[in-house]
Amino acid sequence: PELSMKVRTVSAAVPSPNGRLAVWTETYPVMEGEKSEALTHVFVAQTNGAGRMQLTRGEKSANAPSFSPDSAWVFFASDRSGKRNLYRIPVDGGEAEQLTSWTGTVGVYSVSPNGKWLAFTAREPDTGEDLAKREKRDLRVIDENPHNQSLWMIPVEPNAEGKRPVKKVAAGPY
C-alpha cells in the first residue's frame, strides 16, 4: 500500500477590510509517481468559518494573498506565467486575472488604500553582465546587492487600450 502524506501547512489568515472574509494559503505535498513537490494555494472563507473555498488551483503555487480595499478581490503572486507575477481573483472564485507581465524578478507588493494601484518591488531582467555572473563566466562577488532593484507601480484597472502601464517610482543600489 502506498503511504500518502496529508499534512498541510497553513499560513496566517488575512482578514478582509469589511471583516466578513479571511484569506490564507495552504501548502501540501504532491506525490505522483516520480513527482514529489509542495504546492501552495490560496483559500478564502467567511470569518465565522463557513463557506471555505479554494481560490487558486493548478500546477503552479500561489502565495502572498491580500484583499482589495472593497473586499471584492484577492490579490496574489504566482509563477504560473513562467515568472513570478501579480494576479487578482474575485472573492467568490472564477478566473484569475494576470495584472503584471514582469520578465525579471518580482518581490513583495502592496495594494494602495484606494485600491487603484499596486506597488511592488522588482528587479528588471538580467543584463548580459548579470547573466555572465550567474553562468559563472566571470567572477562573482559574494553578498553583492542586486543593483537594479526598484519600486514600481501599476494601475489595477487597465486603461482604454487594455494595458496597465508600469511606472518606476524609486530605484537604488539595493
GROMACS .gro file of C-alpha atoms in nm, residues 8 26-30 32 35 37-43 54-63 76-81 89 94-96:
model
   35
    8ARG     CA    1  -0.093   2.076   0.521
   26GLU     CA    2  -0.226   2.604   0.242
   27THR     CA    3   0.086   2.416   0.137
   28TYR     CA    4   0.053   2.045   0.074
   29PRO     CA    5   0.271   1.771  -0.074
   30VAL     CA    6   0.202   1.638  -0.423
   32GLU     CA    7   0.253   1.138  -0.816
   35LYS     CA    8   0.699   1.373  -0.898
   37GLU     CA    9   0.685   1.863  -0.466
   38ALA     CA   10   0.491   2.101  -0.246
   39LEU     CA   11   0.215   2.322  -0.383
   40THR     CA   12   0.075   2.631  -0.213
   41HIS     CA   13  -0.272   2.764  -0.295
   42VAL     CA   14  -0.499   3.042  -0.175
   43PHE     CA   15  -0.817   2.974   0.025
   54GLN     CA   16  -1.003   2.711  -0.262
   55LEU     CA   17  -0.946   3.019  -0.482
   56THR     CA   18  -0.637   2.913  -0.679
   57ARG     CA   19  -0.558   2.579  -0.843
   58GLY     CA   20  -0.311   2.429  -1.086
   59GLU     CA   21   0.045   2.301  -1.101
   60LYS     CA   22   0.200   2.635  -1.002
   61SER     CA   23   0.183   2.771  -0.648
   62ALA     CA   24   0.009   3.093  -0.549
   63ASN     CA   25   0.101   3.290  -0.238
   76PHE     CA   26  -0.181   3.706  -0.502
   77ALA     CA   27   0.157   3.624  -0.654
   78SER     CA   28   0.231   3.319  -0.868
   79ASP     CA   29   0.480   3.198  -1.128
   80ARG     CA   30   0.205   3.035  -1.339
   81SER     CA   31   0.317   3.252  -1.636
   89ILE     CA   32  -0.935   3.687  -0.849
   94GLY     CA   33  -1.364   3.240  -1.105
   95GLU     CA   34  -1.072   3.306  -1.337
   96ALA     CA   35  -0.764   3.481  -1.203
   0.00000   0.00000   0.00000
